[in-house]
Amino acid sequence: MATLFQKLFAIIVWLYKYKWRLLGSVIGLMTISLLLGKLYQHWDDDPDRGAVAMANGAFGESYSTPVYLDQGWSESESLWFYNTTQGSGLLPYDLYLSLEESSSQRLLRDNANMDKYRYLPQKPTFFNPNGLAVGFVKDEYQGKDYVGFTCAACHTSQVNFKGQAIRIDGGPAMSDISGFFAELEKSMMATLTDSAKQQRFIANVLALENNYKNADQVVADLKKWSGTIHLYNTVNHSHVKYGYARLDAFGRIYNRVLQHMINKEQLSNAMKLAVSPTGVRILTDAQITNVLAGVGENIIVDSQFSKIINRLASHDQGYPGLNLRDLLRVRDQIFNEADAPVSYPFLWDIGQSDYVQWNGLAQNYALGPLGRNTGEVIGVFGILDWTAEEPSHFDLSSLLTDQKNKNKVVNFKSSIDLTNLQRLEAQLQRLQSPVWPQEILGKIDTVKAERGQTLFAQYCQACHVVVDRANSKRLVVASMIDIDIVGTDKKMALNGVQYAGKSGNLKDTVQATDVGNVVIREDAPVVQILTSATKGVIATPDADKWFLRRWLDRLYTLGLSFFDNDIPNTVKSGNYKSDTTSNPYNSLLAYKGRSLNGIWATAPYLHNGSVPTLYDLLLPKKRAGDPDDGEYRPDSFVVGAREFDPVKVGFISAGYDGFTYNTSIALDRPVEGNDNAGHEYAAGKTPQLNGSVLPALNEQQRWDLIEYLKTL
């Protein structure tokens, strides 16, 4: 012991004599670097924020250069939000820049093509020299360039009215992510099989003179990444079609975590449980052994999982040659179907909210925002270079994930940029909701709005608090309502709690909940696995930064999380099931009522986007026995156009060839994930927080309430 103290004392003396000046200089340089970073954010100040006019876009839409409303952000702040990386690596940047559509020579990233999938076209600007659509950005990891998603891909919207476009920062995207990824896979496969297309592709990639030196490298990476995209699409294949403006983000995040945590033994055992409708095993032990040959024992990386999927479908070398249905039956033993698409939440007020996510999963206190955003980047292609290693003498990640007694520990190395996530969260605190632009969408009838304000106080305000949009220190308290009470589609909330999977190296580790510690079993709720994995990523040093920069950035990130976050540590508000020791995630079986400022710009409505306009939201769902001449929510409508309906308040939902959203198979037989029932307060069917049911609004009252909602 004396020897240890002597060594420590000697180190302190040495630091005192020689290193403090150097350390002070380094810290000073880091401070200057951060200040320069703040200035750098303002270098891209295009007056149009990169937005461009569109002629003959999707669904025949043409519009002039979009305008912006006053949401508290300058031109440079909008562009910084669009183009700031989170550490997402969808595929190598050079490949993305050069990839053509599957059926033409037009580039996949061409503005007209991206508009088809409802991503917002942009022109080249300082931070976006290649003019990528909003939310697509160049990222760098381990010396290579990738294209990835930013927050803006899912949280920037546009409203069109009579040829004039309005960009909404922080608004819910209209994008069709499933359609885009299907085309991305087709384009990559076409490039592999069409020799002329492949030669053009190779020539264009090499002309960039960036990450590739010869054609063999280009083709090798094209094969590798096409396999990764095919794997992603197969794992997340769903019988529920998303269409525009929706994504099952939870389901896809859950699947990415399961893919990177399951070990070979657990994967083999899971595959043995896949059976046909007659109860016969789909795979024999010998077939499983053959399919898993050469796969790592602990962490199974993307390229290996891609091989597994291809082998399962192949007839070569003794592989089973499964059809799609049987392949999905095997998948369902490993992953969970991502079949609960929801609308992208709007982001204003997120920095001032006590709980976020549709089901209130994420508390915004302390490190809550960092954990939430880390989970989000796991879902949008953070490169997860997780490995199983011999434990070191001290590892914060292993400590926080309770792997300290494991023979192998998971190193949660990744491309996720925690510093940028913290900076983005800080900027969102300044984002304000958009105010109804009367000069574009028409004047608000103040007499009707005043009558509507009284109705809002009676019918809505118990759950949807009215806030001062310009007060950055406001606290927005969410009202969590039990799914059995609010009556809206339950699928997303149920999946969030009930979905389970193999925990890999986290098996038998301990995790804290609000009602006590739990042991993560081999078959565990995915919410537990995700929680531990997120902690592991946050606690793992950034692989792209040198030692001192890592720790200074970590101090900066943690410091802002605690000292720049005024959200108190409180229990949830509302009417919901309490967590118990036997059901520690009960409170997640609820949906959140949040403030409605800017609600006019966030259609379609309800958490799953099942109601096209605010007026329709005030109507009941038609049920068996209801008179045919009543006024009801539409059970089918069209989604995809951005043309605005300022009367009913929402996007037009008929008269064009968009995605048809079907809420029901038949009367009283909803499509799970698509149901448009519930939240029928204005129709006199859903009880208020105090249990009372108010009388249904008449038509005039509905229009009065709509007029008031425009003012929020």
XYZ file of C-alpha atoms in Angstrom:
712
model
C 0.000 0.000 0.000
C 2.826 2.390 0.881
C 4.436 1.741 -2.480
C 1.170 2.636 -4.282
C 0.887 5.923 -2.400
C 4.533 6.716 -3.151
C 3.915 6.160 -6.881
C 0.824 8.363 -6.852
C 2.726 11.097 -5.008
C 5.565 10.922 -7.530
C 3.091 11.286 -10.416
C 1.497 14.335 -8.761
C 4.906 15.979 -8.265
C 5.828 15.275 -11.884
C 2.573 16.776 -13.140
C 3.059 19.802 -10.925
C 6.569 20.424 -12.222
C 6.151 19.734 -15.906
C 2.636 19.215 -17.154
C 0.231 21.780 -15.774
C 1.341 24.485 -18.174
C 0.932 22.098 -21.096
C -2.446 20.926 -19.819
C -3.587 24.509 -19.345
C -2.504 25.337 -22.879
C -4.403 22.336 -24.253
C -7.549 23.263 -22.330
C -7.165 26.826 -23.595
C -6.900 25.577 -27.168
C -9.980 23.406 -26.644
C -11.896 26.425 -25.364
C -10.853 28.402 -28.434
C -11.883 25.434 -30.591
C -15.364 25.398 -29.059
C -15.718 29.152 -29.583
C -14.595 28.810 -33.196
C -17.121 26.009 -33.541
C -19.852 28.410 -32.479
C -18.708 30.888 -35.125
C -18.430 28.101 -37.700
C -22.104 27.285 -37.204
C -22.952 30.682 -38.695
C -20.838 30.394 -41.855
C -23.700 28.903 -43.885
C -26.243 31.709 -44.105
C -27.949 31.253 -47.466
C -31.020 33.544 -47.336
C -33.283 30.767 -48.656
C -31.750 28.242 -46.220
C -30.941 26.077 -49.218
C -34.592 25.634 -50.210
C -35.466 25.527 -53.899
C -38.567 25.899 -56.025
C -40.055 22.769 -57.597
C -41.818 22.459 -60.939
C -43.939 19.394 -61.700
C -42.977 17.581 -58.534
C -44.635 14.510 -57.082
C -48.439 14.445 -57.418
C -48.236 17.366 -59.830
C -47.160 19.845 -57.175
C -45.320 22.967 -58.262
C -44.238 25.628 -55.829
C -42.057 28.718 -55.588
C -38.999 28.945 -53.354
C -40.235 28.081 -49.855
C -40.538 30.821 -47.268
C -39.809 30.457 -43.577
C -41.871 31.654 -40.635
C -40.353 33.149 -37.495
C -39.504 30.132 -35.349
C -36.621 31.662 -33.432
C -33.882 30.364 -35.737
C -31.750 32.352 -38.161
C -30.860 31.166 -41.646
C -27.560 29.768 -40.422
C -29.171 27.960 -37.488
C -31.626 26.191 -39.781
C -28.837 25.117 -42.114
C -26.677 23.960 -39.201
C -29.580 21.817 -37.974
C -30.073 20.325 -41.440
C -26.400 19.510 -41.959
C -24.972 18.603 -38.551
C -23.953 14.980 -38.281
C -25.066 12.671 -35.490
C -22.719 9.857 -36.450
C -25.054 8.127 -38.916
C -23.473 5.949 -41.612
C -26.103 4.708 -44.060
C -23.541 3.789 -46.742
C -20.247 5.128 -48.118
C -20.587 8.700 -49.353
C -18.943 8.121 -52.713
C -21.349 5.279 -53.469
C -24.378 7.384 -52.565
C -23.253 10.327 -54.713
C -22.848 8.057 -57.746
C -25.800 5.684 -57.415
C -28.408 5.787 -60.179
C -32.075 4.904 -59.937
C -32.754 1.254 -60.674
C -34.673 1.979 -63.896
C -32.872 5.034 -65.298
C -29.593 6.929 -65.397
C -30.950 9.667 -63.142
C -29.081 9.808 -59.850
C -30.967 8.428 -56.879
C -30.186 11.622 -54.952
C -31.580 13.866 -57.690
C -33.976 16.448 -56.266
C -36.889 15.234 -58.400
C -36.374 11.687 -57.196
C -36.020 12.658 -53.540
C -39.180 14.740 -53.848
C -40.976 11.562 -54.960
C -40.211 10.096 -51.544
C -41.126 13.466 -50.027
C -37.641 14.349 -48.835
C -37.146 18.106 -49.171
C -34.955 19.211 -52.116
C -32.006 21.542 -51.469
C -29.436 23.447 -53.489
C -25.707 23.336 -52.680
C -24.664 25.524 -49.745
C -21.522 25.816 -47.624
C -22.275 22.857 -45.332
C -24.017 20.915 -48.126
C -21.792 21.283 -51.202
C -23.452 18.411 -53.081
C -26.981 19.723 -52.588
C -28.319 16.676 -50.727
C -31.945 16.682 -49.605
C -32.742 18.000 -46.131
C -31.500 15.553 -43.508
C -28.903 13.770 -45.672
C -25.334 14.657 -44.758
C -21.707 13.697 -45.246
C -20.221 12.117 -42.129
C -16.733 10.825 -41.387
C -15.829 7.816 -39.275
C -12.486 6.064 -38.913
C -11.051 7.900 -41.919
C -13.898 7.119 -44.343
C -16.797 9.236 -45.567
C -20.411 8.115 -45.244
C -23.810 9.531 -46.018
C -26.082 9.545 -43.017
C -29.269 10.985 -41.623
C -29.530 14.083 -39.452
C -32.403 14.990 -37.132
C -33.819 17.141 -39.928
C -34.597 14.139 -42.158
C -37.546 13.216 -39.945
C -38.230 16.571 -38.325
C -38.508 19.177 -41.098
C -41.760 19.649 -42.976
C -43.346 21.746 -45.678
C -46.821 23.137 -46.260
C -47.875 24.213 -49.768
C -50.792 26.505 -50.553
C -51.681 27.672 -54.046
C -48.095 27.512 -55.274
C -46.475 29.003 -52.194
C -44.405 26.662 -50.010
C -43.705 27.165 -46.310
C -40.831 25.269 -44.682
C -41.428 24.300 -41.059
C -38.335 23.646 -38.939
C -38.922 20.862 -36.430
C -42.146 19.791 -38.140
C -43.059 16.148 -38.876
C -41.627 14.909 -42.174
C -43.826 13.636 -45.002
C -41.164 11.144 -46.103
C -41.802 7.582 -47.277
C -38.790 5.863 -45.741
C -39.897 2.336 -46.660
C -40.321 3.328 -50.287
C -36.941 5.029 -50.323
C -35.145 2.011 -48.857
C -36.869 -0.346 -51.269
C -35.631 1.786 -54.173
C -32.174 2.080 -52.590
C -31.870 -1.720 -52.514
C -33.187 -2.064 -56.076
C -30.751 0.569 -57.328
C -27.794 -1.153 -55.712
C -28.821 -4.563 -57.034
C -29.371 -3.141 -60.533
C -25.892 -1.632 -60.395
C -24.469 -5.047 -59.532
C -26.281 -6.856 -62.358
C -26.399 -4.269 -65.183
C -22.891 -4.045 -66.647
C -23.400 -0.657 -68.324
C -24.852 0.846 -65.166
C -22.003 -0.661 -63.143
C -19.341 0.783 -65.418
C -20.866 4.276 -65.182
C -21.078 3.859 -61.424
C -17.434 2.791 -61.060
C -16.232 5.631 -63.276
C -18.199 8.219 -61.284
C -16.996 6.885 -57.926
C -13.342 6.857 -58.984
C -13.672 10.352 -60.482
C -14.359 11.659 -56.970
C -10.793 10.665 -55.999
C -11.826 10.187 -52.402
C -12.041 6.800 -50.624
C -11.580 4.436 -53.580
C -8.488 3.714 -55.658
C -9.694 1.043 -58.108
C -12.764 -0.696 -59.512
C -12.341 -3.809 -57.360
C -12.664 -1.746 -54.180
C -15.814 -0.071 -55.520
C -17.510 -3.341 -56.478
C -16.525 -5.022 -53.210
C -18.099 -2.229 -51.171
C -21.160 -2.146 -53.421
C -21.715 -5.851 -52.702
C -21.087 -5.408 -48.984
C -23.429 -2.453 -48.530
C -26.165 -3.794 -50.801
C -26.182 -6.817 -48.493
C -26.495 -4.531 -45.476
C -29.467 -2.674 -46.985
C -31.098 -5.983 -48.001
C -30.632 -7.216 -44.436
C -32.217 -4.065 -43.040
C -35.216 -4.296 -45.359
C -35.736 -7.987 -44.608
C -35.481 -7.590 -40.845
C -37.963 -4.674 -40.913
C -40.403 -6.053 -43.474
C -43.942 -5.441 -42.222
C -47.434 -6.426 -43.312
C -48.526 -2.928 -42.213
C -47.580 -0.506 -44.971
C -46.266 2.801 -43.668
C -46.793 5.051 -46.658
C -45.933 8.706 -46.222
C -45.392 10.588 -42.956
C -44.940 7.516 -40.726
C -42.223 5.229 -39.400
C -42.025 2.505 -36.770
C -38.913 4.022 -35.233
C -39.141 1.988 -32.023
C -39.468 -1.288 -33.900
C -36.456 -0.533 -36.096
C -34.299 0.704 -33.217
C -35.198 -2.410 -31.246
C -34.215 -4.648 -34.164
C -30.848 -2.967 -34.672
C -30.006 -3.482 -30.999
C -31.082 -7.132 -31.098
C -29.034 -7.721 -34.234
C -25.895 -6.415 -32.559
C -26.399 -8.061 -29.140
C -27.438 -11.646 -29.900
C -24.607 -14.190 -29.793
C -24.143 -17.249 -31.982
C -25.459 -19.766 -29.454
C -28.608 -17.732 -28.805
C -29.113 -17.231 -32.537
C -28.870 -20.981 -33.151
C -31.373 -21.723 -30.391
C -33.786 -19.109 -31.743
C -33.627 -20.525 -35.272
C -34.559 -23.979 -33.955
C -37.899 -22.596 -32.747
C -39.075 -21.435 -36.177
C -41.938 -23.700 -37.277
C -44.345 -23.914 -40.205
C -48.127 -23.428 -39.737
C -48.377 -27.215 -39.233
C -45.875 -27.115 -36.352
C -42.935 -28.680 -38.232
C -39.498 -27.154 -37.723
C -38.405 -25.075 -40.710
C -34.676 -25.681 -40.206
C -32.810 -28.824 -39.183
C -29.846 -28.724 -36.819
C -27.525 -29.511 -39.724
C -28.927 -26.646 -41.812
C -28.511 -24.215 -38.911
C -24.911 -25.310 -38.382
C -24.232 -24.823 -42.093
C -25.901 -21.405 -42.208
C -23.948 -20.195 -39.159
C -20.558 -21.495 -40.283
C -17.861 -18.843 -39.858
C -20.080 -16.515 -37.813
C -18.541 -14.874 -34.731
C -19.338 -16.421 -31.353
C -20.360 -13.201 -29.615
C -21.028 -10.054 -31.636
C -22.426 -10.807 -35.112
C -21.585 -7.892 -37.391
C -23.689 -6.573 -40.294
C -21.780 -8.411 -42.997
C -22.159 -11.741 -41.171
C -25.885 -11.247 -40.573
C -26.238 -10.357 -44.234
C -24.604 -13.665 -45.143
C -26.991 -15.503 -42.811
C -30.022 -13.975 -44.560
C -28.620 -14.809 -48.006
C -27.735 -18.362 -46.984
C -31.227 -18.983 -45.613
C -32.704 -18.060 -48.992
C -30.084 -19.842 -51.090
C -30.231 -23.378 -52.538
C -26.447 -23.550 -53.030
C -24.006 -25.513 -50.838
C -26.747 -27.280 -48.938
C -28.470 -24.112 -47.726
C -32.227 -24.448 -47.051
C -33.542 -22.156 -49.833
C -36.404 -20.708 -47.781
C -39.250 -18.846 -49.437
C -40.119 -15.366 -48.140
C -42.804 -16.601 -45.742
C -40.536 -19.141 -44.080
C -37.675 -16.652 -44.041
C -39.909 -14.227 -42.150
C -40.930 -17.002 -39.741
C -37.248 -17.515 -38.932
C -36.797 -13.753 -38.645
C -39.647 -13.549 -36.144
C -37.769 -15.842 -33.759
C -34.889 -13.360 -33.687
C -36.450 -9.975 -34.317
C -39.862 -8.348 -33.965
C -42.015 -7.125 -36.817
C -41.828 -3.340 -37.091
C -45.592 -3.070 -37.551
C -46.577 -0.012 -35.492
C -45.743 3.049 -37.622
C -46.317 6.430 -35.992
C -46.142 10.035 -37.111
C -42.845 11.818 -36.678
C -43.241 14.014 -33.574
C -42.736 17.764 -33.961
C -39.682 19.086 -32.096
C -40.645 22.487 -30.744
C -41.088 22.305 -26.947
C -39.024 19.102 -26.814
C -36.267 20.817 -24.842
C -38.810 22.067 -22.312
C -40.872 18.858 -21.954
C -40.670 16.627 -18.891
C -41.269 13.403 -20.873
C -40.974 12.750 -24.608
C -41.796 10.009 -27.118
C -45.404 9.055 -27.861
C -45.410 6.631 -24.916
C -43.408 8.829 -22.551
C -40.433 6.456 -22.527
C -37.774 9.148 -22.292
C -37.514 11.412 -19.263
C -35.847 14.708 -20.114
C -34.107 15.081 -16.761
C -30.279 15.113 -16.654
C -28.852 12.580 -19.155
C -32.300 11.669 -20.485
C -32.011 13.674 -23.747
C -28.561 12.241 -24.457
C -29.820 8.693 -23.940
C -32.904 9.316 -26.094
C -30.866 10.766 -28.947
C -28.272 8.010 -28.731
C -31.038 5.434 -29.120
C -32.337 7.364 -32.115
C -28.941 7.291 -33.867
C -28.659 3.555 -33.190
C -31.845 3.301 -35.253
C -30.748 5.593 -38.094
C -27.555 3.786 -38.969
C -25.025 4.722 -36.379
C -22.139 2.396 -37.240
C -22.072 -0.072 -34.345
C -18.577 -1.520 -34.178
C -19.419 -3.504 -31.082
C -16.994 -6.274 -30.146
C -16.608 -8.749 -27.284
C -13.246 -8.390 -25.553
C -11.300 -9.476 -22.516
C -12.188 -7.172 -19.590
C -9.664 -4.426 -18.830
C -8.668 -3.149 -15.400
C -11.304 -0.391 -15.563
C -14.012 0.240 -18.094
C -16.818 2.705 -17.411
C -19.035 1.166 -20.063
C -18.772 -2.301 -18.512
C -19.466 -0.842 -15.086
C -22.630 0.973 -16.186
C -23.925 -2.086 -18.057
C -23.058 -4.436 -15.168
C -20.678 -6.574 -17.205
C -17.950 -6.391 -14.553
C -18.144 -10.123 -13.788
C -18.279 -11.317 -17.400
C -15.516 -13.342 -19.054
C -16.011 -11.150 -22.114
C -17.331 -7.598 -22.136
C -18.956 -5.685 -24.993
C -16.987 -2.721 -26.243
C -19.713 -0.341 -27.456
C -17.503 1.524 -29.931
C -19.601 3.361 -32.512
C -19.753 6.316 -34.875
C -22.362 8.105 -32.725
C -21.353 11.721 -32.084
C -22.445 12.508 -28.520
C -21.068 16.055 -28.603
C -23.138 16.986 -31.641
C -26.203 15.348 -30.102
C -25.809 17.597 -27.084
C -25.326 20.687 -29.256
C -28.399 19.846 -31.335
C -30.495 19.421 -28.204
C -29.294 22.805 -26.954
C -30.276 24.497 -30.222
C -33.737 22.907 -30.120
C -34.404 24.794 -26.899
C -34.527 27.956 -29.029
C -36.917 26.519 -31.619
C -40.425 27.990 -31.478
C -43.661 26.693 -32.928
C -44.837 28.241 -36.217
C -47.604 30.838 -36.014
C -50.488 30.554 -38.506
C -49.435 32.771 -41.467
C -52.622 34.763 -42.063
C -51.113 36.514 -45.085
C -50.782 33.128 -46.828
C -53.439 30.815 -45.370
C -56.147 33.377 -44.617
C -57.205 35.499 -41.680
C -58.379 33.945 -38.432
C -61.962 34.769 -37.423
C -61.344 36.230 -33.960
C -64.997 35.990 -32.894
C -65.135 32.279 -33.649
C -61.701 31.786 -32.084
C -62.841 33.395 -28.825
C -65.775 30.993 -28.642
C -63.403 28.152 -29.477
C -61.079 29.134 -26.627
C -63.850 28.419 -24.128
C -64.465 25.030 -25.695
C -60.742 24.261 -25.643
C -60.614 24.966 -21.917
C -63.516 22.556 -21.364
C -62.568 19.728 -23.709
C -58.807 19.857 -24.296
C -56.793 21.839 -21.792
C -56.693 19.184 -19.061
C -54.233 17.260 -21.244
C -52.976 19.889 -23.710
C -51.554 22.813 -21.754
C -51.323 26.240 -23.363
C -47.753 27.550 -23.275
C -45.856 30.708 -24.153
C -43.985 29.633 -27.280
C -41.337 32.352 -26.849
C -40.441 31.510 -23.241
C -37.335 29.326 -23.432
C -37.654 28.513 -19.714
C -41.193 27.174 -20.024
C -41.943 23.733 -18.590
C -44.264 21.605 -20.694
C -45.829 18.836 -18.631
C -47.058 15.804 -20.546
C -50.351 14.166 -19.602
C -49.970 10.414 -19.965
C -53.294 8.677 -20.654
C -53.815 4.918 -20.320
C -54.262 3.294 -23.742
C -57.471 1.656 -22.487
C -58.876 5.080 -21.603
C -57.821 7.186 -24.572
C -58.855 4.372 -26.930
C -56.407 5.089 -29.754
C -54.503 2.365 -31.576
C -52.600 0.343 -28.955
C -50.012 -1.308 -31.163
C -47.108 1.075 -30.646
C -47.449 1.153 -26.844
C -47.884 -2.614 -26.584
C -44.897 -3.325 -28.818
C -42.738 -0.970 -26.794
C -43.384 -2.999 -23.651
C -44.001 -6.526 -24.922
C -41.360 -6.943 -27.624
C -38.551 -9.229 -26.445
C -35.347 -10.707 -27.790
C -32.029 -12.330 -26.990
C -29.840 -10.272 -24.670
C -26.429 -11.649 -25.692
C -23.682 -10.662 -23.297
C -26.144 -8.707 -21.154
C -27.717 -11.957 -19.939
C -27.939 -12.011 -16.114
C -26.793 -8.411 -15.722
C -28.719 -6.105 -13.384
C -30.576 -2.970 -14.439
C -32.357 -0.351 -12.354
C -36.015 0.587 -12.887
C -38.282 3.028 -11.054
C -39.590 0.183 -8.878
C -36.325 -1.638 -8.195
C -33.552 -3.584 -9.890
C -34.299 -6.277 -12.455
C -32.164 -9.060 -13.920
C -31.910 -9.068 -17.704
C -32.699 -12.636 -18.709
C -31.629 -14.375 -21.913
C -35.078 -13.618 -23.372
C -35.628 -10.083 -22.192
C -37.833 -7.089 -22.986
C -36.021 -5.166 -25.707
C -36.522 -1.961 -23.711
C -34.076 -3.408 -21.165
C -31.512 -4.372 -23.804
C -31.773 -0.952 -25.476
C -31.384 0.858 -22.153
C -28.148 -0.985 -21.329
C -26.780 -0.640 -24.860
C -27.456 3.104 -24.815
C -25.588 3.450 -21.510
C -22.716 1.488 -22.990
C -22.477 3.763 -26.042
C -22.603 6.939 -23.941
C -19.827 5.641 -21.690
C -17.548 4.572 -24.565
C -14.886 7.058 -25.743
C -15.189 8.522 -29.234
C -12.973 6.445 -31.485
C -12.270 9.391 -33.816
C -10.797 11.704 -31.164
C -7.478 11.627 -29.384
C -7.371 10.936 -25.654
C -7.587 14.442 -24.184
C -10.151 15.629 -26.729
C -12.315 12.621 -25.836
C -12.371 13.470 -22.170
C -12.844 17.219 -22.634
C -15.741 16.550 -25.011
C -17.155 14.085 -22.515
C -16.953 16.682 -19.731
C -18.605 19.230 -22.030
C -21.395 16.814 -22.921
C -22.062 15.664 -19.366
C -21.759 19.191 -18.036
C -24.407 20.525 -20.415
C -26.641 17.545 -19.648
C -26.711 18.463 -15.973
C -26.142 22.218 -15.871
C -27.899 23.367 -19.047
C -30.971 21.228 -18.434
C -33.636 22.749 -16.198
C -36.102 19.845 -16.436
C -36.873 18.573 -12.918
C -36.852 14.907 -11.916
C -40.593 14.285 -11.493
C -43.093 11.452 -11.789
C -45.397 11.403 -14.792
C -48.627 13.360 -14.792
C -51.937 11.991 -16.053
C -54.098 8.902 -15.757
C -52.118 5.735 -16.414
C -51.207 2.362 -14.940
C -48.467 2.591 -12.333
C -45.244 0.622 -12.608
C -45.084 -2.325 -10.235
C -42.430 -4.868 -9.325
C -44.221 -7.464 -11.443
C -44.848 -5.020 -14.327
C -42.067 -2.415 -14.176
C -43.029 -0.900 -17.556
C -46.771 -0.492 -16.974
C -46.583 3.285 -17.254
C -45.451 2.932 -20.887
C -48.882 1.536 -21.801
C -50.062 5.092 -22.317
C -49.931 7.913 -24.833
C -48.853 11.472 -24.262
C -50.967 14.585 -24.506
C -48.648 17.519 -25.243
C -49.037 21.222 -25.897
C -50.786 22.015 -29.181
C -48.996 25.197 -30.211
C -48.259 24.932 -33.922
C -50.632 21.963 -34.224
C -51.984 23.349 -37.499
C -48.686 22.429 -39.216
C -48.446 18.808 -38.023
C -51.010 16.749 -39.976
C -51.951 13.887 -40.195
C -53.199 13.513 -36.616
C -53.222 11.040 -33.729
C -49.982 9.282 -32.891
C -50.286 6.913 -35.864
C -51.342 9.528 -38.431
C -54.757 7.917 -38.876
C -56.829 11.136 -39.130
C -56.153 13.575 -41.991
C -57.382 16.909 -40.561
C -58.156 18.611 -37.271
C -61.821 18.823 -38.215
C -61.930 15.056 -38.778
C -60.293 14.578 -35.382
C -63.311 16.208 -33.731
C -65.623 13.608 -35.292
C -66.307 10.075 -34.016
C -65.213 6.885 -35.716
C -68.116 5.091 -37.390
C -69.028 1.864 -35.595
C -71.550 -0.876 -36.156
C -75.030 0.457 -35.492
C -74.159 4.106 -36.148
C -76.530 5.846 -38.602
C -75.228 6.105 -42.155
C -76.138 9.790 -42.455
C -73.862 10.874 -39.587
C -70.527 12.681 -39.877
C -67.518 10.440 -39.137
C -63.775 10.207 -39.452
C -62.750 8.828 -42.852
C -61.773 5.147 -42.756
C -59.723 5.600 -45.911
C -57.873 8.639 -47.240
C -54.889 9.541 -49.411
C -51.553 10.721 -47.994
C -48.505 12.237 -49.661
C -49.438 15.654 -51.032
C -48.299 18.772 -49.205
C -51.139 20.961 -50.469
C -52.813 22.454 -47.403
C -56.512 22.617 -46.550
C -56.846 25.775 -44.400
C -60.522 25.110 -43.674
C -60.391 21.661 -42.110
C -56.681 22.217 -41.261
C -54.546 19.449 -42.681
C -53.299 18.226 -46.035
C -55.654 17.416 -48.891
C -56.616 13.749 -48.677
C -58.279 12.919 -51.997
C -58.009 13.574 -55.723
C -54.453 12.416 -56.379
C -52.478 9.196 -56.688
C -50.783 9.038 -53.294
C -50.646 6.347 -50.631
C -54.087 5.106 -49.573
C -54.267 4.831 -45.803
C -56.824 2.164 -44.839
C -57.797 2.167 -41.171
C -60.099 -0.859 -41.271
C -60.432 -4.268 -42.850
C -64.153 -4.012 -42.196
C -66.413 -2.135 -39.814
C -65.196 -2.690 -36.232
C -62.202 -4.670 -37.537
C -59.317 -2.179 -37.483
C -55.934 -2.793 -39.012
C -53.621 -3.011 -35.994
C -51.332 -0.015 -36.206
C -53.775 1.897 -38.449
C -56.872 2.208 -36.241
C -58.419 5.691 -36.175
C -60.626 5.223 -33.098
C -60.141 6.907 -29.734
C -59.435 10.440 -28.538
C -63.130 11.144 -29.216
C -63.542 13.815 -26.568
C -65.267 16.276 -28.902
C -67.622 13.498 -30.050
C -68.736 12.785 -26.491
C -67.271 9.273 -26.369
C -63.935 9.486 -24.485
C -63.891 10.352 -20.747
C -61.941 13.330 -19.456
C -59.181 12.919 -16.851
C -61.771 13.233 -14.083
C -63.874 10.455 -15.622
C -66.680 12.674 -16.925
C -67.855 12.488 -20.553
C -68.776 15.863 -22.029
C -71.560 16.196 -24.598
C -70.645 15.992 -28.275
C -69.885 19.275 -30.014
C -72.260 20.409 -32.716
C -70.995 21.504 -36.120
C -70.726 25.200 -35.231
C -68.796 24.385 -32.069
C -66.386 22.211 -34.051
C -65.636 25.073 -36.422
C -65.186 27.451 -33.470
C -62.710 25.089 -31.857
C -60.822 24.679 -35.146
C -60.513 28.461 -35.407
C -59.005 28.654 -31.932
C -56.559 25.839 -32.663
C -55.219 27.927 -35.548
C -54.149 30.574 -33.030
C -51.968 28.268 -30.928
